[in-house]
Amino acid sequence: MKRFLCFLSIIVLSKLCFTQIIKPFVGIDGHYGIQNKMTGKTLIDTKFKQINQFNDSMIVVVDDKGNYAIIDTLEHILLPYSKYNTGFIDYDSINTSKFTESPYRNDKGEISYYTYIVDRNRNCIPSDYYPCPCWKSITKDTVAEYLSLIQKAMSYTCRNMGDSAKFYCEKAISSALANPYVYLKRAFIEMIDQSGKTKIKNTDTINVREKNRISECLELAEKYEKNSYYKTYIRNMKYQWYKELKDKAKCRKIENQLKQSNVETFRHGCFLIPTISYINGIEAEIGIGNGYINEETSFKKKWYQQGLILYGASWSKNFDQHLDGYKLYLLSFVKTVNAGIYPILYTNYKKSEFVLKFEAGMGYSCFAINLGYNLHASGEKFNEANRFTISLKAYLSFKTQKSFQKD
């Protein structure tokens, strides 16, 4: 009995130690605060427009002006307010200073694809896989030599001085021969633009020697990288590179490697969305939507849906009721459980009706079967259109690109 009680106590204590004990809650004014999950006691009053990320040490908050900060449960400011989207990397970020910024637009007003690490004064800390963009001030703390050289290379890249950027990347490689990141940055000079976006569009402008060096650096980056997440990232970039070189054999090899390491394949871009519905008659629909949807994963050994259609439009024809429909996709979830709300204009070209269609269902592979209901919103009402519907739709790749993501 004593052994059982001791064992039970250990389980309870471990559960308490490793369970998050704070949670956000919303007040009557729609603002958010923090309370103790166990006792319900309010720790921070409802004063924030949004709470983005939190653990028992840190909370990412957004004020009414849309500025981000990181605070603790005593409301001490760990990272001051800024217009830049803010977060942290791991549970111990409060001690490791691994706070992050992800600006949608940089200080010059340009779109930025960078996420980088900052100190408590919001100065950027150069780190592997989190380089400091050239427009951001850098911490004055000691930085490893190879990272300082990489930052110099990036400053030259921003000034379109590619040869100087390559020179400093090669120096960084010489100072850290077994570091995968330095090889990746050397390859990125021709692959990534100054905003952090992939720019490999026309490899014909790159000479053969440089192409070989990029391929060599990508291979070495993969060879030296031990972390499975970053190895997947490198393989993803290798796939994009060899695809631009039209090297189908290497693309197939990389895809096989990724499928053997629990990696999901996503397609981003435009999808054709043909649909057959029954709504007091057979209705055929053809649409096009922009978003992303996953493909098969070797880990699951089957297809399941995960993705979003962000926007799009379709035209439909009800052959029994002689109605045409014009629908907008304004954000629909394409997951194992599908859901969406769509505005539709039905017309017989003598009168028209505007409806909102609520739809939900199940998805498997590239297909989805959904139940929906058309709710009258305005215009002359078609009784034939204001009914429950059942539909079968497919998401077919039309103009998309592949990317890979670690499970």
mmCIF file with all atom_site columns, N, CA and C in Angstrom, residues 301-335:
data_model
loop_
_atom_site.group_PDB
_atom_site.id
_atom_site.type_symbol
_atom_site.label_atom_id
_atom_site.label_alt_id
_atom_site.label_comp_id
_atom_site.label_asym_id
_atom_site.label_entity_id
_atom_site.label_seq_id
_atom_site.pdbx_PDB_ins_code
_atom_site.Cartn_x
_atom_site.Cartn_y
_atom_site.Cartn_z
_atom_site.occupancy
_atom_site.B_iso_or_equiv
_atom_site.pdbx_formal_charge
_atom_site.auth_seq_id
_atom_site.auth_comp_id
_atom_site.auth_asym_id
_atom_site.auth_atom_id
_atom_site.pdbx_PDB_model_num
ATOM 1   N N  . LYS A 1 301 ? 0.925   6.454  -44.277 1.00 0.00 ? 301 LYS A N  1
ATOM 2   C CA . LYS A 1 301 ? 0.634   5.391  -45.243 1.00 0.00 ? 301 LYS A CA 1
ATOM 3   C C  . LYS A 1 301 ? -0.712  5.601  -45.945 1.00 0.00 ? 301 LYS A C  1
ATOM 4   N N  . LYS A 1 302 ? -1.215  6.814  -45.920 1.00 0.00 ? 302 LYS A N  1
ATOM 5   C CA . LYS A 1 302 ? -2.444  7.131  -46.636 1.00 0.00 ? 302 LYS A CA 1
ATOM 6   C C  . LYS A 1 302 ? -2.525  8.637  -46.797 1.00 0.00 ? 302 LYS A C  1
ATOM 7   N N  . TRP A 1 303 ? -3.441  9.085  -47.626 1.00 0.00 ? 303 TRP A N  1
ATOM 8   C CA . TRP A 1 303 ? -3.632  10.516 -47.805 1.00 0.00 ? 303 TRP A CA 1
ATOM 9   C C  . TRP A 1 303 ? -4.647  11.025 -46.796 1.00 0.00 ? 303 TRP A C  1
ATOM 10  N N  . TYR A 1 304 ? -4.381  12.136 -46.216 1.00 0.00 ? 304 TYR A N  1
ATOM 11  C CA . TYR A 1 304 ? -5.393  12.849 -45.446 1.00 0.00 ? 304 TYR A CA 1
ATOM 12  C C  . TYR A 1 304 ? -5.197  14.318 -45.748 1.00 0.00 ? 304 TYR A C  1
ATOM 13  N N  . GLN A 1 305 ? -6.246  15.090 -45.642 1.00 0.00 ? 305 GLN A N  1
ATOM 14  C CA . GLN A 1 305 ? -6.175  16.479 -46.066 1.00 0.00 ? 305 GLN A CA 1
ATOM 15  C C  . GLN A 1 305 ? -5.742  17.396 -44.934 1.00 0.00 ? 305 GLN A C  1
ATOM 16  N N  . GLN A 1 306 ? -4.942  18.373 -45.302 1.00 0.00 ? 306 GLN A N  1
ATOM 17  C CA . GLN A 1 306 ? -4.582  19.427 -44.384 1.00 0.00 ? 306 GLN A CA 1
ATOM 18  C C  . GLN A 1 306 ? -4.203  20.644 -45.219 1.00 0.00 ? 306 GLN A C  1
ATOM 19  N N  . GLY A 1 307 ? -4.903  21.735 -45.041 1.00 0.00 ? 307 GLY A N  1
ATOM 20  C CA . GLY A 1 307 ? -4.570  22.911 -45.824 1.00 0.00 ? 307 GLY A CA 1
ATOM 21  C C  . GLY A 1 307 ? -5.644  23.975 -45.764 1.00 0.00 ? 307 GLY A C  1
ATOM 22  N N  . LEU A 1 308 ? -5.480  24.987 -46.580 1.00 0.00 ? 308 LEU A N  1
ATOM 23  C CA . LEU A 1 308 ? -6.402  26.110 -46.651 1.00 0.00 ? 308 LEU A CA 1
ATOM 24  C C  . LEU A 1 308 ? -6.553  26.542 -48.107 1.00 0.00 ? 308 LEU A C  1
ATOM 25  N N  . ILE A 1 309 ? -7.757  26.903 -48.491 1.00 0.00 ? 309 ILE A N  1
ATOM 26  C CA . ILE A 1 309 ? -7.974  27.662 -49.717 1.00 0.00 ? 309 ILE A CA 1
ATOM 27  C C  . ILE A 1 309 ? -8.239  29.088 -49.261 1.00 0.00 ? 309 ILE A C  1
ATOM 28  N N  . LEU A 1 310 ? -7.312  29.963 -49.555 1.00 0.00 ? 310 LEU A N  1
ATOM 29  C CA . LEU A 1 310 ? -7.372  31.322 -49.016 1.00 0.00 ? 310 LEU A CA 1
ATOM 30  C C  . LEU A 1 310 ? -8.374  32.190 -49.770 1.00 0.00 ? 310 LEU A C  1
ATOM 31  N N  . TYR A 1 311 ? -8.407  32.049 -51.074 1.00 0.00 ? 311 TYR A N  1
ATOM 32  C CA . TYR A 1 311 ? -9.358  32.821 -51.876 1.00 0.00 ? 311 TYR A CA 1
ATOM 33  C C  . TYR A 1 311 ? -9.532  32.154 -53.224 1.00 0.00 ? 311 TYR A C  1
ATOM 34  N N  . GLY A 1 312 ? -10.614 32.481 -53.905 1.00 0.00 ? 312 GLY A N  1
ATOM 35  C CA . GLY A 1 312 ? -10.875 31.911 -55.216 1.00 0.00 ? 312 GLY A CA 1
ATOM 36  C C  . GLY A 1 312 ? -12.306 32.189 -55.638 1.00 0.00 ? 312 GLY A C  1
ATOM 37  N N  . ALA A 1 313 ? -12.722 31.609 -56.742 1.00 0.00 ? 313 ALA A N  1
ATOM 38  C CA . ALA A 1 313 ? -14.069 31.829 -57.264 1.00 0.00 ? 313 ALA A CA 1
ATOM 39  C C  . ALA A 1 313 ? -14.482 30.624 -58.093 1.00 0.00 ? 313 ALA A C  1
ATOM 40  N N  . SER A 1 314 ? -15.803 30.472 -58.304 1.00 0.00 ? 314 SER A N  1
ATOM 41  C CA . SER A 1 314 ? -16.297 29.366 -59.109 1.00 0.00 ? 314 SER A CA 1
ATOM 42  C C  . SER A 1 314 ? -17.590 29.756 -59.819 1.00 0.00 ? 314 SER A C  1
ATOM 43  N N  . TRP A 1 315 ? -17.907 28.987 -60.856 1.00 0.00 ? 315 TRP A N  1
ATOM 44  C CA . TRP A 1 315 ? -19.175 29.123 -61.570 1.00 0.00 ? 315 TRP A CA 1
ATOM 45  C C  . TRP A 1 315 ? -19.867 27.776 -61.534 1.00 0.00 ? 315 TRP A C  1
ATOM 46  N N  . SER A 1 316 ? -21.188 27.796 -61.308 1.00 0.00 ? 316 SER A N  1
ATOM 47  C CA . SER A 1 316 ? -21.949 26.546 -61.245 1.00 0.00 ? 316 SER A CA 1
ATOM 48  C C  . SER A 1 316 ? -23.192 26.644 -62.112 1.00 0.00 ? 316 SER A C  1
ATOM 49  N N  . LYS A 1 317 ? -23.707 25.465 -62.493 1.00 0.00 ? 317 LYS A N  1
ATOM 50  C CA . LYS A 1 317 ? -24.914 25.390 -63.312 1.00 0.00 ? 317 LYS A CA 1
ATOM 51  C C  . LYS A 1 317 ? -25.810 24.296 -62.752 1.00 0.00 ? 317 LYS A C  1
ATOM 52  N N  . ASN A 1 318 ? -27.033 24.690 -62.334 1.00 0.00 ? 318 ASN A N  1
ATOM 53  C CA . ASN A 1 318 ? -28.035 23.721 -61.905 1.00 0.00 ? 318 ASN A CA 1
ATOM 54  C C  . ASN A 1 318 ? -28.894 23.393 -63.124 1.00 0.00 ? 318 ASN A C  1
ATOM 55  N N  . PHE A 1 319 ? -28.709 22.188 -63.665 1.00 0.00 ? 319 PHE A N  1
ATOM 56  C CA . PHE A 1 319 ? -29.347 21.836 -64.934 1.00 0.00 ? 319 PHE A CA 1
ATOM 57  C C  . PHE A 1 319 ? -30.849 21.603 -64.783 1.00 0.00 ? 319 PHE A C  1
ATOM 58  N N  . ASP A 1 320 ? -31.273 21.187 -63.578 1.00 0.00 ? 320 ASP A N  1
ATOM 59  C CA . ASP A 1 320 ? -32.704 20.938 -63.379 1.00 0.00 ? 320 ASP A CA 1
ATOM 60  C C  . ASP A 1 320 ? -33.485 22.218 -63.108 1.00 0.00 ? 320 ASP A C  1
ATOM 61  N N  . GLN A 1 321 ? -32.867 23.154 -62.396 1.00 0.00 ? 321 GLN A N  1
ATOM 62  C CA . GLN A 1 321 ? -33.554 24.391 -62.037 1.00 0.00 ? 321 GLN A CA 1
ATOM 63  C C  . GLN A 1 321 ? -33.175 25.569 -62.938 1.00 0.00 ? 321 GLN A C  1
ATOM 64  N N  . HIS A 1 322 ? -32.243 25.359 -63.850 1.00 0.00 ? 322 HIS A N  1
ATOM 65  C CA . HIS A 1 322 ? -31.815 26.402 -64.792 1.00 0.00 ? 322 HIS A CA 1
ATOM 66  C C  . HIS A 1 322 ? -31.308 27.649 -64.056 1.00 0.00 ? 322 HIS A C  1
ATOM 67  N N  . LEU A 1 323 ? -30.474 27.406 -63.060 1.00 0.00 ? 323 LEU A N  1
ATOM 68  C CA . LEU A 1 323 ? -29.875 28.498 -62.292 1.00 0.00 ? 323 LEU A CA 1
ATOM 69  C C  . LEU A 1 323 ? -28.361 28.473 -62.467 1.00 0.00 ? 323 LEU A C  1
ATOM 70  N N  . ASP A 1 324 ? -27.779 29.654 -62.615 1.00 0.00 ? 324 ASP A N  1
ATOM 71  C CA . ASP A 1 324 ? -26.323 29.800 -62.581 1.00 0.00 ? 324 ASP A CA 1
ATOM 72  C C  . ASP A 1 324 ? -25.916 30.350 -61.224 1.00 0.00 ? 324 ASP A C  1
ATOM 73  N N  . GLY A 1 325 ? -24.768 29.906 -60.740 1.00 0.00 ? 325 GLY A N  1
ATOM 74  C CA . GLY A 1 325 ? -24.257 30.396 -59.450 1.00 0.00 ? 325 GLY A CA 1
ATOM 75  C C  . GLY A 1 325 ? -22.836 30.905 -59.585 1.00 0.00 ? 325 GLY A C  1
ATOM 76  N N  . TYR A 1 326 ? -22.549 32.000 -58.888 1.00 0.00 ? 326 TYR A N  1
ATOM 77  C CA . TYR A 1 326 ? -21.208 32.595 -58.866 1.00 0.00 ? 326 TYR A CA 1
ATOM 78  C C  . TYR A 1 326 ? -20.766 32.671 -57.401 1.00 0.00 ? 326 TYR A C  1
ATOM 79  N N  . LYS A 1 327 ? -19.720 31.902 -57.072 1.00 0.00 ? 327 LYS A N  1
ATOM 80  C CA . LYS A 1 327 ? -19.324 31.742 -55.673 1.00 0.00 ? 327 LYS A CA 1
ATOM 81  C C  . LYS A 1 327 ? -17.923 32.277 -55.449 1.00 0.00 ? 327 LYS A C  1
ATOM 82  N N  . LEU A 1 328 ? -17.701 32.815 -54.234 1.00 0.00 ? 328 LEU A N  1
ATOM 83  C CA . LEU A 1 328 ? -16.373 33.257 -53.819 1.00 0.00 ? 328 LEU A CA 1
ATOM 84  C C  . LEU A 1 328 ? -15.872 32.351 -52.704 1.00 0.00 ? 328 LEU A C  1
ATOM 85  N N  . TYR A 1 329 ? -14.584 31.956 -52.797 1.00 0.00 ? 329 TYR A N  1
ATOM 86  C CA . TYR A 1 329 ? -13.905 31.280 -51.687 1.00 0.00 ? 329 TYR A CA 1
ATOM 87  C C  . TYR A 1 329 ? -13.166 32.366 -50.903 1.00 0.00 ? 329 TYR A C  1
ATOM 88  N N  . LEU A 1 330 ? -13.540 32.555 -49.648 1.00 0.00 ? 330 LEU A N  1
ATOM 89  C CA . LEU A 1 330 ? -12.915 33.609 -48.846 1.00 0.00 ? 330 LEU A CA 1
ATOM 90  C C  . LEU A 1 330 ? -12.196 33.049 -47.640 1.00 0.00 ? 330 LEU A C  1
ATOM 91  N N  . LEU A 1 331 ? -11.801 31.840 -47.630 1.00 0.00 ? 331 LEU A N  1
ATOM 92  C CA . LEU A 1 331 ? -11.069 31.129 -46.579 1.00 0.00 ? 331 LEU A CA 1
ATOM 93  C C  . LEU A 1 331 ? -11.863 29.889 -46.223 1.00 0.00 ? 331 LEU A C  1
ATOM 94  N N  . SER A 1 332 ? -11.400 28.762 -46.689 1.00 0.00 ? 332 SER A N  1
ATOM 95  C CA . SER A 1 332 ? -12.041 27.498 -46.359 1.00 0.00 ? 332 SER A CA 1
ATOM 96  C C  . SER A 1 332 ? -10.984 26.520 -45.878 1.00 0.00 ? 332 SER A C  1
ATOM 97  N N  . PHE A 1 333 ? -11.325 25.790 -44.836 1.00 0.00 ? 333 PHE A N  1
ATOM 98  C CA . PHE A 1 333 ? -10.407 24.830 -44.246 1.00 0.00 ? 333 PHE A CA 1
ATOM 99  C C  . PHE A 1 333 ? -10.511 23.511 -44.998 1.00 0.00 ? 333 PHE A C  1
ATOM 100 N N  . VAL A 1 334 ? -9.380  23.024 -45.458 1.00 0.00 ? 334 VAL A N  1
ATOM 101 C CA . VAL A 1 334 ? -9.340  21.768 -46.197 1.00 0.00 ? 334 VAL A CA 1
ATOM 102 C C  . VAL A 1 334 ? -8.568  20.780 -45.338 1.00 0.00 ? 334 VAL A C  1
ATOM 103 N N  . LYS A 1 335 ? -9.254  20.172 -44.420 1.00 0.00 ? 335 LYS A N  1
ATOM 104 C CA . LYS A 1 335 ? -8.630  19.219 -43.502 1.00 0.00 ? 335 LYS A CA 1
ATOM 105 C C  . LYS A 1 335 ? -9.433  17.931 -43.538 1.00 0.00 ? 335 LYS A C  1
#
